[in-house]
PDB file of C-alpha atoms in Angstrom:
ATOM      1  CA  MET A   1     129.438-104.764-150.468  1.00 34.00           C
ATOM      2  CA  THR A   2     130.959-102.787-153.345  1.00 35.00           C
ATOM      3  CA  THR A   3     128.385-101.633-155.837  1.00 37.00           C
ATOM      4  CA  MET A   4     128.570-102.512-159.474  1.00 37.00           C
ATOM      5  CA  ALA A   5     129.119 -98.846-160.449  1.00 35.00           C
ATOM      6  CA  GLN A   6     132.053 -98.586-157.947  1.00 33.00           C
ATOM      7  CA  GLU A   7     133.594-101.839-159.273  1.00 35.00           C
ATOM      8  CA  THR A   8     133.467-100.546-162.792  1.00 36.00           C
ATOM      9  CA  ILE A   9     135.151 -97.213-161.976  1.00 33.00           C
ATOM     10  CA  THR A  10     137.902 -98.775-159.907  1.00 41.00           C
ATOM     11  CA  ALA A  11     138.444-101.714-162.249  1.00 42.00           C
ATOM     12  CA  ALA A  12     139.105 -99.765-165.385  1.00 42.00           C
ATOM     13  CA  PRO A  13     140.059 -96.079-164.773  1.00 47.00           C
ATOM     14  CA  GLY A  14     140.674 -94.329-168.083  1.00 49.00           C
ATOM     15  CA  ALA A  15     139.907 -97.494-169.989  1.00 56.00           C
ATOM     16  CA  GLY A  16     138.119 -97.570-173.331  1.00 76.00           C
ATOM     17  CA  GLU A  17     134.489 -98.390-173.903  1.00 80.00           C
ATOM     18  CA  ALA A  18     135.155-102.064-174.511  1.00 82.00           C
ATOM     19  CA  ASP A  19     137.034-102.372-171.221  1.00 85.00           C
ATOM     20  CA  ILE A  20     134.343-100.558-169.312  1.00 86.00           C
ATOM     21  CA  ARG A  21     131.640-102.841-170.780  1.00 86.00           C
ATOM     22  CA  ARG A  22     133.560-105.958-169.831  1.00 88.00           C
ATOM     23  CA  HIS A  23     134.044-104.802-166.207  1.00 90.00           C
ATOM     24  CA  GLU A  24     130.397-103.792-165.966  1.00 90.00           C
ATOM     25  CA  LEU A  25     129.418-107.145-167.369  1.00 89.00           C
ATOM     26  CA  ALA A  26     131.735-108.975-164.894  1.00 91.00           C
ATOM     27  CA  ALA A  27     130.265-107.009-161.950  1.00 91.00           C
ATOM     28  CA  PHE A  28     126.704-107.600-163.067  1.00 91.00           C
ATOM     29  CA  LEU A  29     127.204-111.400-163.397  1.00 92.00           C
ATOM     30  CA  ARG A  30     128.951-111.541-159.981  1.00 92.00           C
ATOM     31  CA  HIS A  31     126.243-109.607-158.298  1.00 91.00           C
ATOM     32  CA  ARG A  32     123.505-111.736-159.767  1.00 89.00           C
ATOM     33  CA  ARG A  33     125.310-114.960-158.940  1.00 91.00           C
ATOM     34  CA  GLU A  34     125.754-113.900-155.337  1.00 89.00           C
ATOM     35  CA  HIS A  35     122.059-113.126-154.907  1.00 89.00           C
ATOM     36  CA  ILE A  36     120.610-116.417-156.150  1.00 89.00           C
ATOM     37  CA  THR A  37     120.154-119.199-153.623  1.00 87.00           C
ATOM     38  CA  PRO A  38     120.902-122.807-154.566  1.00 86.00           C
ATOM     39  CA  GLU A  39     117.291-123.688-153.845  1.00 85.00           C
ATOM     40  CA  GLN A  40     116.100-121.300-156.518  1.00 86.00           C
ATOM     41  CA  VAL A  41     117.854-123.254-159.242  1.00 83.00           C
ATOM     42  CA  GLY A  42     117.155-126.747-157.796  1.00 82.00           C
ATOM     43  CA  LEU A  43     120.542-127.306-156.040  1.00 82.00           C
ATOM     44  CA  PRO A  44     121.015-128.559-152.415  1.00 81.00           C
ATOM     45  CA  ARG A  45     122.488-125.977-150.053  1.00 76.00           C
ATOM     46  CA  GLY A  46     124.844-128.325-148.211  1.00 72.00           C
ATOM     47  CA  ARG A  47     126.243-127.822-144.776  1.00 71.00           C
ATOM     48  CA  ARG A  48     129.652-126.193-145.575  1.00 74.00           C
ATOM     49  CA  ARG A  49     128.557-123.478-148.065  1.00 74.00           C
ATOM     50  CA  ARG A  50     130.256-120.191-147.306  1.00 73.00           C
ATOM     51  CA  THR A  51     129.846-118.523-150.673  1.00 72.00           C
ATOM     52  CA  PRO A  52     126.854-116.177-150.796  1.00 74.00           C
ATOM     53  CA  GLY A  53     124.498-117.373-153.514  1.00 87.00           C
ATOM     54  CA  LEU A  54     125.791-119.714-156.201  1.00 89.00           C
ATOM     55  CA  ARG A  55     129.393-120.750-156.765  1.00 89.00           C
ATOM     56  CA  ARG A  56     131.079-120.043-160.123  1.00 90.00           C
ATOM     57  CA  GLU A  57     131.300-123.670-160.906  1.00 91.00           C
ATOM     58  CA  GLU A  58     127.562-124.095-160.295  1.00 90.00           C
ATOM     59  CA  VAL A  59     126.706-121.229-162.712  1.00 91.00           C
ATOM     60  CA  ALA A  60     129.068-122.773-165.269  1.00 91.00           C
ATOM     61  CA  HIS A  61     127.560-126.249-164.860  1.00 91.00           C
ATOM     62  CA  LEU A  62     123.986-124.965-165.141  1.00 90.00           C
ATOM     63  CA  SER A  63     124.852-122.940-168.258  1.00 89.00           C
ATOM     64  CA  ALA A  64     126.860-125.755-169.853  1.00 90.00           C
ATOM     65  CA  VAL A  65     130.070-123.736-170.134  1.00 90.00           C
ATOM     66  CA  GLY A  66     133.623-124.379-168.796  1.00 91.00           C
ATOM     67  CA  VAL A  67     134.413-123.176-165.253  1.00 92.00           C
ATOM     68  CA  THR A  68     137.617-121.565-166.380  1.00 91.00           C
ATOM     69  CA  TRP A  69     135.846-119.733-169.197  1.00 89.00           C
ATOM     70  CA  TYR A  70     133.133-118.482-166.917  1.00 91.00           C
ATOM     71  CA  THR A  71     135.745-117.368-164.331  1.00 92.00           C
ATOM     72  CA  TRP A  72     137.462-115.352-167.034  1.00 91.00           C
ATOM     73  CA  LEU A  73     134.118-113.742-167.862  1.00 91.00           C
ATOM     74  CA  GLU A  74     133.776-112.552-164.239  1.00 89.00           C
ATOM     75  CA  GLN A  75     137.323-111.353-164.297  1.00 91.00           C
ATOM     76  CA  ALA A  76     136.486-109.131-167.302  1.00 88.00           C
ATOM     77  CA  ARG A  77     138.958-110.818-169.602  1.00 90.00           C
ATOM     78  CA  ASP A  78     138.773-110.020-173.310  1.00 88.00           C
ATOM     79  CA  ILE A  79     136.932-113.119-174.567  1.00 86.00           C
ATOM     80  CA  GLN A  80     134.178-113.608-177.076  1.00 84.00           C
ATOM     81  CA  VAL A  81     130.726-114.579-175.822  1.00 85.00           C
ATOM     82  CA  SER A  82     128.153-116.126-178.114  1.00 85.00           C
ATOM     83  CA  VAL A  83     124.437-115.351-177.927  1.00 84.00           C
ATOM     84  CA  GLN A  84     123.776-119.007-177.060  1.00 85.00           C
ATOM     85  CA  VAL A  85     125.988-118.688-173.946  1.00 88.00           C
ATOM     86  CA  LEU A  86     124.357-115.362-173.013  1.00 90.00           C
ATOM     87  CA  ASP A  87     120.952-116.939-173.372  1.00 86.00           C
ATOM     88  CA  ALA A  88     122.014-119.816-171.057  1.00 88.00           C
ATOM     89  CA  LEU A  89     123.477-117.385-168.482  1.00 92.00           C
ATOM     90  CA  ALA A  90     120.330-115.284-168.536  1.00 89.00           C
ATOM     91  CA  ARG A  91     118.228-118.418-167.764  1.00 88.00           C
ATOM     92  CA  THR A  92     120.611-119.758-165.097  1.00 90.00           C
ATOM     93  CA  LEU A  93     120.710-116.367-163.291  1.00 91.00           C
ATOM     94  CA  LEU A  94     116.917-116.000-163.553  1.00 90.00           C
ATOM     95  CA  LEU A  95     117.211-112.533-165.235  1.00 87.00           C
ATOM     96  CA  ASP A  96     113.961-110.690-165.800  1.00 82.00           C
ATOM     97  CA  PRO A  97     113.422-109.083-169.209  1.00 76.00           C
ATOM     98  CA  SER A  98     115.084-105.790-168.312  1.00 76.00           C
ATOM     99  CA  GLU A  99     118.096-107.563-166.844  1.00 85.00           C
ATOM    100  CA  ARG A 100     118.293-109.805-169.861  1.00 85.00           C
ATOM    101  CA  ALA A 101     118.314-106.855-172.261  1.00 81.00           C
ATOM    102  CA  PHE A 102     121.050-105.173-170.071  1.00 86.00           C
ATOM    103  CA  LEU A 103     123.186-108.400-170.219  1.00 89.00           C
ATOM    104  CA  PHE A 104     123.055-108.559-174.056  1.00 87.00           C
ATOM    105  CA  GLN A 105     123.695-104.789-174.367  1.00 84.00           C
ATOM    106  CA  LEU A 106     126.801-105.057-172.198  1.00 87.00           C
ATOM    107  CA  ALA A 107     127.992-107.952-174.216  1.00 87.00           C
ATOM    108  CA  GLY A 108     127.441-106.049-177.486  1.00 84.00           C
ATOM    109  CA  ALA A 109     125.241-108.883-178.782  1.00 81.00           C
ATOM    110  CA  ALA A 110     121.819-109.174-180.295  1.00 74.00           C
ATOM    111  CA  ASP A 111     119.193-110.984-178.201  1.00 74.00           C
ATOM    112  CA  PRO A 112     118.045-113.999-180.312  1.00 66.00           C
ATOM    113  CA  THR A 113     114.535-113.441-178.857  1.00 65.00           C
ATOM    114  CA  PRO A 114     114.161-109.742-178.999  1.00 56.00           C
ATOM    115  CA  ALA A 115     110.396-109.840-179.666  1.00 49.00           C
ATOM    116  CA  THR A 116     109.413-111.820-176.615  1.00 50.00           C
ATOM    117  CA  VAL A 117     109.051-108.846-174.335  1.00 52.00           C
ATOM    118  CA  CYS A 118     109.034-105.097-175.138  1.00 59.00           C
ATOM    119  CA  PRO A 119     108.790-102.537-172.334  1.00 56.00           C
ATOM    120  CA  SER A 120     106.760-100.174-174.540  1.00 64.00           C
ATOM    121  CA  ILE A 121     103.918-102.825-174.792  1.00 77.00           C
ATOM    122  CA  THR A 122     101.979-101.795-171.671  1.00 82.00           C
ATOM    123  CA  PRO A 123      98.731-103.309-170.417  1.00 86.00           C
ATOM    124  CA  ALA A 124      97.009-100.207-171.848  1.00 90.00           C
ATOM    125  CA  MET A 125      98.461-100.824-175.245  1.00 89.00           C
ATOM    126  CA  ARG A 126      97.300-104.490-175.209  1.00 91.00           C
ATOM    127  CA  GLN A 127      93.804-103.293-174.176  1.00 94.00           C
ATOM    128  CA  VAL A 128      93.742-100.931-177.205  1.00 94.00           C
ATOM    129  CA  LEU A 129      94.660-103.833-179.494  1.00 95.00           C
ATOM    130  CA  ASP A 130      91.900-105.952-177.975  1.00 96.00           C
ATOM    131  CA  GLN A 131      89.362-103.185-178.286  1.00 96.00           C
ATOM    132  CA  MET A 132      90.058-102.914-182.065  1.00 96.00           C
ATOM    133  CA  GLU A 133      88.637-106.422-182.701  1.00 97.00           C
ATOM    134  CA  PRO A 134      87.524-107.652-185.187  1.00 97.00           C
ATOM    135  CA  ILE A 135      89.976-105.331-187.018  1.00 98.00           C
ATOM    136  CA  PRO A 136      93.358-107.218-187.078  1.00 98.00           C
ATOM    137  CA  ALA A 137      96.034-105.070-185.358  1.00 97.00           C
ATOM    138  CA  CYS A 138      99.561-105.540-184.030  1.00 96.00           C
ATOM    139  CA  VAL A 139     102.546-103.426-182.840  1.00 94.00           C
ATOM    140  CA  GLN A 140     105.714-103.784-184.865  1.00 93.00           C
ATOM    141  CA  ASN A 141     109.071-102.068-184.802  1.00 88.00           C
ATOM    142  CA  SER A 142     110.943-100.832-187.895  1.00 86.00           C
ATOM    143  CA  ARG A 143     112.660-104.274-188.162  1.00 90.00           C
ATOM    144  CA  TYR A 144     109.239-105.894-188.641  1.00 93.00           C
ATOM    145  CA  ASP A 145     109.376-107.721-185.254  1.00 92.00           C
ATOM    146  CA  ILE A 146     105.832-108.387-184.082  1.00 94.00           C
ATOM    147  CA  LEU A 147     105.818-107.165-180.524  1.00 91.00           C
ATOM    148  CA  ALA A 148     102.117-107.557-179.663  1.00 93.00           C
ATOM    149  CA  TYR A 149      98.893-108.469-181.464  1.00 96.00           C
ATOM    150  CA  ASN A 150      95.228-109.052-180.977  1.00 97.00           C
ATOM    151  CA  ARG A 151      93.504-112.495-181.561  1.00 97.00           C
ATOM    152  CA  THR A 152      92.142-111.713-184.970  1.00 98.00           C
ATOM    153  CA  TYR A 153      95.653-110.749-186.254  1.00 98.00           C
ATOM    154  CA  GLY A 154      96.926-113.882-184.640  1.00 97.00           C
ATOM    155  CA  LEU A 155      94.929-115.953-187.155  1.00 98.00           C
ATOM    156  CA  LEU A 156      95.090-113.595-190.136  1.00 98.00           C
ATOM    157  CA  LEU A 157      98.041-115.132-192.032  1.00 98.00           C
ATOM    158  CA  CYS A 158      98.906-118.100-189.845  1.00 97.00           C
ATOM    159  CA  ASP A 159      98.503-119.267-186.251  1.00 96.00           C
ATOM    160  CA  LEU A 160     100.972-116.918-184.595  1.00 96.00           C
ATOM    161  CA  GLU A 161     100.636-118.673-181.233  1.00 94.00           C
ATOM    162  CA  ALA A 162     102.297-121.650-182.865  1.00 95.00           C
ATOM    163  CA  VAL A 163     105.217-119.603-184.094  1.00 94.00           C
ATOM    164  CA  PRO A 164     108.239-119.425-181.682  1.00 89.00           C
ATOM    165  CA  PRO A 165     108.651-115.874-180.342  1.00 86.00           C
ATOM    166  CA  GLU A 166     112.033-115.392-182.060  1.00 84.00           C
ATOM    167  CA  ASP A 167     110.406-116.099-185.424  1.00 91.00           C
ATOM    168  CA  ARG A 168     107.608-113.564-185.030  1.00 94.00           C
ATOM    169  CA  ASN A 169     108.991-111.196-187.592  1.00 95.00           C
ATOM    170  CA  CYS A 170     107.091-110.303-190.688  1.00 97.00           C
ATOM    171  CA  MET A 171     110.136-110.421-192.913  1.00 96.00           C
ATOM    172  CA  VAL A 172     111.136-113.869-191.677  1.00 96.00           C
ATOM    173  CA  LEU A 173     107.571-115.126-191.910  1.00 97.00           C
ATOM    174  CA  CYS A 174     106.933-113.711-195.418  1.00 97.00           C
ATOM    175  CA  PHE A 175     110.078-115.273-196.814  1.00 97.00           C
ATOM    176  CA  THR A 176     110.381-118.511-194.894  1.00 97.00           C
ATOM    177  CA  ASN A 177     106.945-119.537-193.551  1.00 97.00           C
ATOM    178  CA  GLU A 178     104.846-121.414-196.162  1.00 97.00           C
ATOM    179  CA  GLU A 179     101.535-120.845-194.484  1.00 97.00           C
ATOM    180  CA  TRP A 180     102.103-117.106-194.083  1.00 98.00           C
ATOM    181  CA  ALA A 181     103.287-116.789-197.744  1.00 97.00           C
ATOM    182  CA  ARG A 182     100.288-118.768-199.058  1.00 97.00           C
ATOM    183  CA  SER A 183      97.872-116.277-197.304  1.00 98.00           C
ATOM    184  CA  ILE A 184      99.213-113.309-199.232  1.00 98.00           C
ATOM    185  CA  VAL A 185      97.489-112.883-202.552  1.00 97.00           C
ATOM    186  CA  HIS A 186     100.113-110.661-204.217  1.00 96.00           C
ATOM    187  CA  LEU A 187     103.127-112.381-202.703  1.00 97.00           C
ATOM    188  CA  GLU A 188     105.954-111.167-205.076  1.00 96.00           C
ATOM    189  CA  GLU A 189     104.842-107.600-204.883  1.00 95.00           C
ATOM    190  CA  THR A 190     104.489-107.740-201.152  1.00 96.00           C
ATOM    191  CA  ARG A 191     107.987-109.191-200.659  1.00 96.00           C
ATOM    192  CA  ARG A 192     109.490-106.476-202.875  1.00 96.00           C
ATOM    193  CA  LEU A 193     107.686-103.722-200.963  1.00 95.00           C
ATOM    194  CA  MET A 194     108.704-105.074-197.533  1.00 95.00           C
ATOM    195  CA  ALA A 195     112.297-105.459-198.520  1.00 95.00           C
ATOM    196  CA  ALA A 196     112.294-101.913-199.913  1.00 94.00           C
ATOM    197  CA  ARG A 197     110.771-100.589-196.672  1.00 92.00           C
ATOM    198  CA  LEU A 198     113.291-102.409-194.580  1.00 92.00           C
ATOM    199  CA  ARG A 199     116.176-101.003-196.688  1.00 92.00           C
ATOM    200  CA  ALA A 200     114.685 -97.536-196.298  1.00 90.00           C
ATOM    201  CA  SER A 201     114.764 -97.957-192.449  1.00 87.00           C
ATOM    202  CA  MET A 202     118.266 -99.247-192.389  1.00 86.00           C
ATOM    203  CA  PRO A 203     120.454 -96.019-192.303  1.00 84.00           C
ATOM    204  CA  GLY A 204     119.681 -95.409-188.684  1.00 77.00           C
ATOM    205  CA  HIS A 205     120.487 -99.004-187.714  1.00 77.00           C
ATOM    206  CA  LEU A 206     123.503-100.066-189.744  1.00 76.00           C
ATOM    207  CA  ALA A 207     125.653-100.783-186.667  1.00 68.00           C
ATOM    208  CA  GLU A 208     123.024-102.605-184.658  1.00 72.00           C
ATOM    209  CA  PRO A 209     123.759-106.351-184.192  1.00 71.00           C
ATOM    210  CA  ALA A 210     120.054-107.269-184.357  1.00 78.00           C
ATOM    211  CA  TRP A 211     119.613-105.808-187.776  1.00 84.00           C
ATOM    212  CA  LYS A 212     122.737-107.569-189.021  1.00 83.00           C
ATOM    213  CA  MET A 213     121.510-110.802-187.577  1.00 84.00           C
ATOM    214  CA  LEU A 214     118.139-110.425-189.318  1.00 89.00           C
ATOM    215  CA  LEU A 215     119.770-109.755-192.739  1.00 91.00           C
ATOM    216  CA  LYS A 216     122.128-112.693-192.261  1.00 90.00           C
ATOM    217  CA  ARG A 217     119.319-114.993-191.389  1.00 92.00           C
ATOM    218  CA  LEU A 218     117.101-113.989-194.301  1.00 95.00           C
ATOM    219  CA  SER A 219     120.050-114.167-196.760  1.00 94.00           C
ATOM    220  CA  THR A 220     120.952-117.595-195.504  1.00 94.00           C
ATOM    221  CA  GLU A 221     117.426-119.097-195.425  1.00 95.00           C
ATOM    222  CA  SER A 222     115.735-117.483-198.422  1.00 96.00           C
ATOM    223  CA  PRO A 223     117.068-117.351-202.033  1.00 96.00           C
ATOM    224  CA  GLU A 224     113.984-115.212-202.804  1.00 96.00           C
ATOM    225  CA  PHE A 225     115.096-112.613-200.191  1.00 97.00           C
ATOM    226  CA  ARG A 226     118.607-112.489-201.573  1.00 96.00           C
ATOM    227  CA  GLU A 227     117.250-111.876-205.075  1.00 96.00           C
ATOM    228  CA  THR A 228     114.834-109.239-203.898  1.00 96.00           C
ATOM    229  CA  TRP A 229     117.428-107.511-201.650  1.00 95.00           C
ATOM    230  CA  GLU A 230     119.973-107.247-204.507  1.00 94.00           C
ATOM    231  CA  ARG A 231     117.535-105.002-206.352  1.00 92.00           C
ATOM    232  CA  HIS A 232     118.392-102.151-203.881  1.00 93.00           C
ATOM    233  CA  GLU A 233     114.905-100.736-204.065  1.00 93.00           C
ATOM    234  CA  VAL A 234     113.806 -98.183-201.483  1.00 93.00           C
ATOM    235  CA  VAL A 235     110.173 -97.060-200.715  1.00 90.00           C
ATOM    236  CA  ALA A 236     108.738 -94.997-198.012  1.00 83.00           C
ATOM    237  CA  ALA A 237     106.072 -96.321-195.608  1.00 78.00           C
ATOM    238  CA  ARG A 238     102.504 -95.752-196.966  1.00 79.00           C
ATOM    239  CA  SER A 239      99.062 -97.176-196.554  1.00 83.00           C
ATOM    240  CA  LYS A 240      97.898 -99.791-199.079  1.00 88.00           C
ATOM    241  CA  ARG A 241      95.019-102.115-199.816  1.00 94.00           C
ATOM    242  CA  LYS A 242      95.953-105.705-199.284  1.00 96.00           C
ATOM    243  CA  GLU A 243      94.296-109.050-200.120  1.00 97.00           C
ATOM    244  CA  PHE A 244      94.676-112.215-198.115  1.00 98.00           C
ATOM    245  CA  ASP A 245      93.436-115.796-198.552  1.00 98.00           C
ATOM    246  CA  ASN A 246      92.641-116.767-194.933  1.00 98.00           C
ATOM    247  CA  LYS A 247      92.337-120.538-194.418  1.00 96.00           C
ATOM    248  CA  TYR A 248      89.379-120.080-192.067  1.00 97.00           C
ATOM    249  CA  VAL A 249      87.187-117.441-193.820  1.00 98.00           C
ATOM    250  CA  GLY A 250      88.465-117.073-197.404  1.00 97.00           C
ATOM    251  CA  ARG A 251      89.431-113.954-199.281  1.00 98.00           C
ATOM    252  CA  LEU A 252      89.814-110.693-197.379  1.00 98.00           C
ATOM    253  CA  SER A 253      90.257-107.203-198.816  1.00 98.00           C
ATOM    254  CA  LEU A 254      91.794-104.950-196.124  1.00 98.00           C
ATOM    255  CA  ASP A 255      93.134-101.432-195.943  1.00 97.00           C
ATOM    256  CA  HIS A 256      96.577-101.359-194.218  1.00 96.00           C
ATOM    257  CA  THR A 257      97.474 -98.370-192.012  1.00 94.00           C
ATOM    258  CA  ASP A 258     100.534 -97.582-189.937  1.00 92.00           C
ATOM    259  CA  LEU A 259      99.898 -95.543-186.777  1.00 90.00           C
ATOM    260  CA  TRP A 260     103.336 -94.359-185.532  1.00 82.00           C
ATOM    261  CA  LEU A 261     103.840 -94.426-181.767  1.00 79.00           C
ATOM    262  CA  GLY A 262     106.458 -91.713-181.732  1.00 71.00           C
ATOM    263  CA  PRO A 263     108.013 -88.907-183.747  1.00 63.00           C
ATOM    264  CA  ASP A 264     110.419 -91.319-185.517  1.00 66.00           C
ATOM    265  CA  LEU A 265     109.542 -94.067-187.982  1.00 64.00           C
ATOM    266  CA  GLY A 266     110.134 -96.772-185.344  1.00 69.00           C
ATOM    267  CA  PRO A 267     107.441 -98.657-183.391  1.00 82.00           C
ATOM    268  CA  ARG A 268     103.998 -98.531-184.980  1.00 90.00           C
ATOM    269  CA  MET A 269     100.581 -99.951-184.633  1.00 93.00           C
ATOM    270  CA  VAL A 270      99.539-101.800-187.828  1.00 95.00           C
ATOM    271  CA  THR A 271      95.798-102.097-188.527  1.00 97.00           C
ATOM    272  CA  TYR A 272      93.852-103.844-191.309  1.00 97.00           C
ATOM    273  CA  ALA A 273      90.384-102.310-191.743  1.00 97.00           C
ATOM    274  CA  PRO A 274      87.892-104.168-193.942  1.00 97.00           C
ATOM    275  CA  ALA A 275      87.601-102.537-197.479  1.00 97.00           C
ATOM    276  CA  ASP A 276      84.025-103.925-198.020  1.00 97.00           C
ATOM    277  CA  GLU A 277      81.050-105.395-196.216  1.00 97.00           C
ATOM    278  CA  GLU A 278      81.972-109.013-197.116  1.00 98.00           C
ATOM    279  CA  SER A 279      85.468-108.624-195.713  1.00 98.00           C
ATOM    280  CA  ARG A 280      83.954-107.072-192.450  1.00 98.00           C
ATOM    281  CA  ARG A 281      81.592-110.084-192.024  1.00 98.00           C
ATOM    282  CA  ARG A 282      84.530-112.480-192.578  1.00 98.00           C
ATOM    283  CA  LEU A 283      86.626-110.701-190.046  1.00 98.00           C
ATOM    284  CA  GLU A 284      83.847-110.989-187.502  1.00 98.00           C
ATOM    285  CA  ARG A 285      83.775-114.728-188.235  1.00 98.00           C
ATOM    286  CA  LEU A 286      87.538-114.868-187.829  1.00 98.00           C
ATOM    287  CA  GLN A 287      87.261-113.150-184.482  1.00 97.00           C
ATOM    288  CA  GLU A 288      84.706-115.723-183.396  1.00 97.00           C
ATOM    289  CA  ILE A 289      87.095-118.515-184.375  1.00 97.00           C
ATOM    290  CA  ALA A 290      89.854-116.894-182.533  1.00 96.00           C
ATOM    291  CA  ARG A 291      87.837-116.465-179.347  1.00 95.00           C
ATOM    292  CA  ALA A 292      86.903-120.198-179.434  1.00 93.00           C
ATOM    293  CA  ARG A 293      90.476-121.318-179.548  1.00 88.00           C
TER     294      ARG A 293
END
């Protein structure tokens, strides 16, 4: 069988980047389709099947797209692919997290659920987060996606387990989630600082679809964000004392710290150490509540 790399080279010699991406995407989809059995997706094999794996029409049906359109996709034609279709194809073809990320990268699209899995969140990193209890801690990227968190952080501002993975972004939650916003004592100031920090991080990500998608969503869903964003404020990352009104244990005074996980201002561990003994006792109580859930 011809490898995907060989197919890409022979299909588009001397082609531009867009052509190469389309042929790589076509080869990847075809390869995955041919290596999934009908039984894996709940289809009968039948007696006269000669196609290895799934047929094109079966993938199209399971993904709720037209057969002709999917055929064009495997033929590397220049067509637009929505994130909804890519998401459906990823589920139909049983892609693992790495393969799903590869699919969206080839299509030049932002994964609508980028925070569900992050390869940098290793079991060791999760163990570190757990060992920090009762101090609330999480791992975020520069776009404020919450990539991992311990149980105390999961109940600090709202019940994060009840929030869909694609919505676990501090900017989205701060500007659109009422429970999260109610938990922040100095809400207006917090929103201004977060927007200013996001703007300060943007120069290195201006062309990235995921950043564009986040800004579009915030601007569409939150008039408060639009107003704050139009101030064009920029601030550098810094530690700060924060106050929260937690619905389980009451007022908390916590010292926020960013622990950077690399030389660049990208992924970071965010911690909230108690600023006084009362806050420490209340965090211990919050940890107990989280354990009991």
